[in-house]
Short mmCIF file of C-alpha atoms in Angstrom, two decimals:
data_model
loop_
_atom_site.label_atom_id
_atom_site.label_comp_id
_atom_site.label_asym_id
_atom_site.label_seq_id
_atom_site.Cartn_x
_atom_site.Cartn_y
_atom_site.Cartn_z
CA UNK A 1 -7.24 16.74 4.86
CA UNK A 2 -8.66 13.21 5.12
CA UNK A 3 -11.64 14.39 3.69
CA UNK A 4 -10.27 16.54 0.69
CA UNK A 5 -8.39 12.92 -0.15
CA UNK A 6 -11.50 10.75 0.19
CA UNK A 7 -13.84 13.34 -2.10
CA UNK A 8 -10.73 13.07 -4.85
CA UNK A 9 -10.71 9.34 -4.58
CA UNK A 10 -13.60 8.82 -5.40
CA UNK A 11 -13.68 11.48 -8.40
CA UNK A 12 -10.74 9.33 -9.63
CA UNK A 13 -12.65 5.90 -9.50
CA UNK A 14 -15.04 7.38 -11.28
CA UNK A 15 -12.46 8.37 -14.30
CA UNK A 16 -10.91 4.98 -14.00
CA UNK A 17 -11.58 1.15 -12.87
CA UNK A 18 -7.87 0.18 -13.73
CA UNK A 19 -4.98 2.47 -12.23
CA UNK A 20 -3.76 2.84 -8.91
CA UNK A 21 -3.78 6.17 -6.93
CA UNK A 22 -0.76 6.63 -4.84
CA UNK A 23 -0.29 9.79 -2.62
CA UNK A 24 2.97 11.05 -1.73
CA UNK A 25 2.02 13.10 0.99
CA UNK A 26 5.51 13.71 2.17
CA UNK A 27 5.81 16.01 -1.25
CA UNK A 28 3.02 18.21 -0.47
CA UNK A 29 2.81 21.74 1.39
CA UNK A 30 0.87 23.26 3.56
CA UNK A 31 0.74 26.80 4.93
CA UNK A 32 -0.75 27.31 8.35
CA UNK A 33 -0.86 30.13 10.97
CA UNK A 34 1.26 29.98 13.73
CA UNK A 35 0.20 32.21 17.25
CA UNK A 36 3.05 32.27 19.47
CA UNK A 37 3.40 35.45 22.14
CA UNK A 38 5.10 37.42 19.87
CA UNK A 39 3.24 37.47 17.12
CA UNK A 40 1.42 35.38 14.58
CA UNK A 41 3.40 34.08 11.45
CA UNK A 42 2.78 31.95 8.47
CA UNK A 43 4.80 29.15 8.34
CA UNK A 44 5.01 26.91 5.13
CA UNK A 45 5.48 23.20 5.83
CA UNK A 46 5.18 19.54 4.64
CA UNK A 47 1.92 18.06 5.06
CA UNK A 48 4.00 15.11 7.31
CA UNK A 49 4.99 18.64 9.38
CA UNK A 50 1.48 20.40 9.52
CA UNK A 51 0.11 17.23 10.91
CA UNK A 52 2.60 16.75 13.53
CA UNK A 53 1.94 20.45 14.37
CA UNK A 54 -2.12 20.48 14.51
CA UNK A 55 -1.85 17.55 17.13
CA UNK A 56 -0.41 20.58 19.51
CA UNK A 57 -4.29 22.21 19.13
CA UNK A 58 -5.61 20.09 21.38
CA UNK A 59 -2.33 18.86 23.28
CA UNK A 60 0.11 20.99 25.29
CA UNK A 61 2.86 18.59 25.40
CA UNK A 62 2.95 14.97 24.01
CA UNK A 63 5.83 12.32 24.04
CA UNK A 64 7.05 10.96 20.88
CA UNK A 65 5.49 7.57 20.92
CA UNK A 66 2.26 9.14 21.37
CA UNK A 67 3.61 11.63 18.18
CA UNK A 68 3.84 8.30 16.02
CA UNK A 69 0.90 6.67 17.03
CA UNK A 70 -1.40 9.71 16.21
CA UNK A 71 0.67 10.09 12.66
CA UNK A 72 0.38 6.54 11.90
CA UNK A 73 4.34 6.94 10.44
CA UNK A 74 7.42 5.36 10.17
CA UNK A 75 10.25 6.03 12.59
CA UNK A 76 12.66 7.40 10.47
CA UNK A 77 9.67 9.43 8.94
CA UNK A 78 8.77 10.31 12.72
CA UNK A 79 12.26 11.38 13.96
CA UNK A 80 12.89 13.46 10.67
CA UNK A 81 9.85 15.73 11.23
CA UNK A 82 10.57 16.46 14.86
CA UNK A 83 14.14 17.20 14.29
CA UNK A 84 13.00 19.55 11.72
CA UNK A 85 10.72 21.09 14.09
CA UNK A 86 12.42 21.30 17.20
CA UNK A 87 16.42 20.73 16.37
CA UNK A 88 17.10 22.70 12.94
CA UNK A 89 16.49 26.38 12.34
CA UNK A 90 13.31 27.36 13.39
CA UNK A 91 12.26 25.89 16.84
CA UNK A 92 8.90 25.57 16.87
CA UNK A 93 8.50 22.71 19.33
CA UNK A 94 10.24 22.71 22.91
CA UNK A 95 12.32 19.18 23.16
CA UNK A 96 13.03 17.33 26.31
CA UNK A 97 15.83 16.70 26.56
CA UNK A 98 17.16 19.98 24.89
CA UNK A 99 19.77 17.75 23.23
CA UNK A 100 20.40 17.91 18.96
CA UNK A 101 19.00 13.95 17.95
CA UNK A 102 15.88 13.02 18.29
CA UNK A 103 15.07 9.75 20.65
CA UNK A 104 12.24 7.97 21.39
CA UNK A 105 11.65 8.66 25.18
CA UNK A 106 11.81 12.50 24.18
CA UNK A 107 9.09 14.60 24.89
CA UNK A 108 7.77 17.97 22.65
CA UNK A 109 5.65 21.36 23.91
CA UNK A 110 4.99 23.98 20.96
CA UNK A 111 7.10 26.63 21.73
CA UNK A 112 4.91 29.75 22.28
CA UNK A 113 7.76 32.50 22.62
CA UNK A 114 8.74 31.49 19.15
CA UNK A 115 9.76 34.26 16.91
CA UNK A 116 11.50 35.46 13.95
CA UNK A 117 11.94 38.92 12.24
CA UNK A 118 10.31 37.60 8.90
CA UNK A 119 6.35 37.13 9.38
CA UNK A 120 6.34 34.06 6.45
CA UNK A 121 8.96 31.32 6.87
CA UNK A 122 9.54 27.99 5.33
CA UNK A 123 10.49 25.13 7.35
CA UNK A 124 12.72 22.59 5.32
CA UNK A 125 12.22 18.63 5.97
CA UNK A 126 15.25 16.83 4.99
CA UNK A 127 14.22 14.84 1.33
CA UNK A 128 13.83 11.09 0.87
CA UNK A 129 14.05 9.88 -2.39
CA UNK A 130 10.34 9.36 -2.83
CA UNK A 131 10.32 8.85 -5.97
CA UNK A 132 12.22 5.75 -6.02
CA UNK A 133 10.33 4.33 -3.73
CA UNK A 134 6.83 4.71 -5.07
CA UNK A 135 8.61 3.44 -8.90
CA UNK A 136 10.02 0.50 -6.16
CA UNK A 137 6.21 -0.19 -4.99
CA UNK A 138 4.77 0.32 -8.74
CA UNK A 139 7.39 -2.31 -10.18
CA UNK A 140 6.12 -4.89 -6.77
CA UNK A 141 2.71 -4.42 -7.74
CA UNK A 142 3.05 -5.65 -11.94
CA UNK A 143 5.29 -8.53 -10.82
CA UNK A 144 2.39 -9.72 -8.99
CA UNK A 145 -0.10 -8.61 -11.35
CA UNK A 146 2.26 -10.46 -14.13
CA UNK A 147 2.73 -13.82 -12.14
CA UNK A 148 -1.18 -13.44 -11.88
CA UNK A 149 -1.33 -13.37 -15.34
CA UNK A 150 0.59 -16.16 -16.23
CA UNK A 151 -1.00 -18.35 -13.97
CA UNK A 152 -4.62 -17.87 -14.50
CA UNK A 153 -3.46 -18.18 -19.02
CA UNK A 154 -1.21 -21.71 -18.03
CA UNK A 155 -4.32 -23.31 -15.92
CA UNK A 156 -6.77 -22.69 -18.40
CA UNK A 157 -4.23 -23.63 -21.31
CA UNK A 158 -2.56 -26.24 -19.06
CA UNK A 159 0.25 -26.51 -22.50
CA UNK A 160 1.48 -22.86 -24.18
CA UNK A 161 4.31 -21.92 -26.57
CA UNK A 162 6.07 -18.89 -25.31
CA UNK A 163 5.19 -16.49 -27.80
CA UNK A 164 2.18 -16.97 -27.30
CA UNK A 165 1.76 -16.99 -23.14
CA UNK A 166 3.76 -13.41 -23.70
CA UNK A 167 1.36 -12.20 -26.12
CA UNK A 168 -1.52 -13.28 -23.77
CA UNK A 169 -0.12 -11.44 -20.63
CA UNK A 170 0.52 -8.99 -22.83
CA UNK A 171 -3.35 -8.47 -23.66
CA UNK A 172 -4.44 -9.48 -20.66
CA UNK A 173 -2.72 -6.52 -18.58
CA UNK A 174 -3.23 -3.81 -21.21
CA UNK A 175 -5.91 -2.33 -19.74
CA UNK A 176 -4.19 -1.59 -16.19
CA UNK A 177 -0.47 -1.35 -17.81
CA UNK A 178 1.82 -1.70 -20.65
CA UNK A 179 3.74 -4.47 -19.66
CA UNK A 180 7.76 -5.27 -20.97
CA UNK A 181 8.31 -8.60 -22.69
CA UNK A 182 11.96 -8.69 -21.10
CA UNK A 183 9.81 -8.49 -17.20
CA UNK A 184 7.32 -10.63 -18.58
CA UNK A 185 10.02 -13.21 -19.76
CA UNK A 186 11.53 -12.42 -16.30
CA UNK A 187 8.45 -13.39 -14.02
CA UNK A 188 8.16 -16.95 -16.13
CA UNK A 189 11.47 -18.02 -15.15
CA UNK A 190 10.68 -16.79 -11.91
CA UNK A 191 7.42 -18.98 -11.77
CA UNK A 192 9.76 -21.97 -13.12
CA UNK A 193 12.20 -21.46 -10.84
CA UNK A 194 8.94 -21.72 -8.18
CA UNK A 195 7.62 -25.13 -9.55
CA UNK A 196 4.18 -23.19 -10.96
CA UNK A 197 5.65 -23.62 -14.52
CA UNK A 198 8.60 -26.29 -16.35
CA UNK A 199 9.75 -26.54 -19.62
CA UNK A 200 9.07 -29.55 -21.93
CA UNK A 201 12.25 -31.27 -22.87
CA UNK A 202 12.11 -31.81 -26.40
CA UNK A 203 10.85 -28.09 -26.94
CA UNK A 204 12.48 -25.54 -24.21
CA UNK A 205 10.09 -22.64 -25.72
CA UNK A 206 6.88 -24.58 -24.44
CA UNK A 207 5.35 -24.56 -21.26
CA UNK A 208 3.94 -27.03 -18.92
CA UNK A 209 1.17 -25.83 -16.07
CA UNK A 210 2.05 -27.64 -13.11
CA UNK A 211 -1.09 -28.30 -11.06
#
């Protein structure tokens, strides 16, 4: 999966020098075959899921630190996964304790006598609001590309009228993202408020680089 991600990477960086490429892997599926003793079933999963669920190829039972260390995730993103796995529905992991909340001295064997009278099943995840938190992390990202901005135009220009320091950023940042004069107007204050910036005080719509 690594691989398939690395290969469309670098397709993308070939398309583009100026966006950001931002995988949600928590929003993808996978389908994988499950062998258990009964008898083999597809089982449709979250990526987050499928990886937890490969690690048991080459391990018969592993704890969940070492679950989290291998995944390189979050706790909450850790404890959601395993409770899907081995405390909802369909148990496809063996949990000790056999208790209903996932803890961090638990420990997890894939359950082999697993079975089920459908030979396809879906395994839910509980959803995060994803979405929210990538706009979140896209929002971080131009405030910091916008203070940027206005620092690099008020040390060259040392002196600027506001109009004109917007309409720089402005042009500046076009070519990585349309940026909005309110966040722009924002991020000055901001960057006044932080001693990079003041106001003269004859004329509060020009601005003074403070070195």
């Amino acid at each position: 999966m690594v691989k398939c991600v690395e290969v469309f990477r670098e397709f993308y960086q070939t398309k583009t020098k100026h966006r950001k490429l931002t995988w949600i892997y928590s929003l993808g599926t996978c389908n994988i075959i499950g062998k258990f003793e009964p008898k083999t079933m597809e089982l449709i999963v979250t990526t987050y899921q499928a990886s937890a669920l490969l690690l048991f190829n080459s391990s018969d039972k592993l704890s969940y630190s070492e679950i989290m260390t291998q995944l390189n995730l979050t706790d909450d993103d850790v404890v959601r996964l395993l409770h899907s796995l081995s405390c909802a529905k369909y148990k496809i992991l063996n949990k000790e304790p056999n208790t209903k909340s996932i803890a961090p001295t638990d420990h997890f064997e894939f359950n082999f006598k697993f079975t089920d009278k459908m030979r396809r099943i879906k395994i839910p995840l509980p959803p995060v609001d994803e979405k929210k938190k990538v706009i979140e992390d896209v929002d971080k990202d131009r405030r910091y590309a916008i203070d940027a901005s206005i620092v690099r135009i008020m040390k060259s220009r040392k002196v600027l009228g506001h109009q004109q320091l917007v309409m720089e950023c402005v042009e500046q940042l076009g070519l990585m993202f349309k940026p909005d004069f309110k966040a722009i107007k924002k991020r000055i204050e901001d960057l006044i408020t932080r001693d990079y910036l003041e106001r003269e005080k004859d004329n509060p719509n020009l601005f003074r680089y403070l070195a």
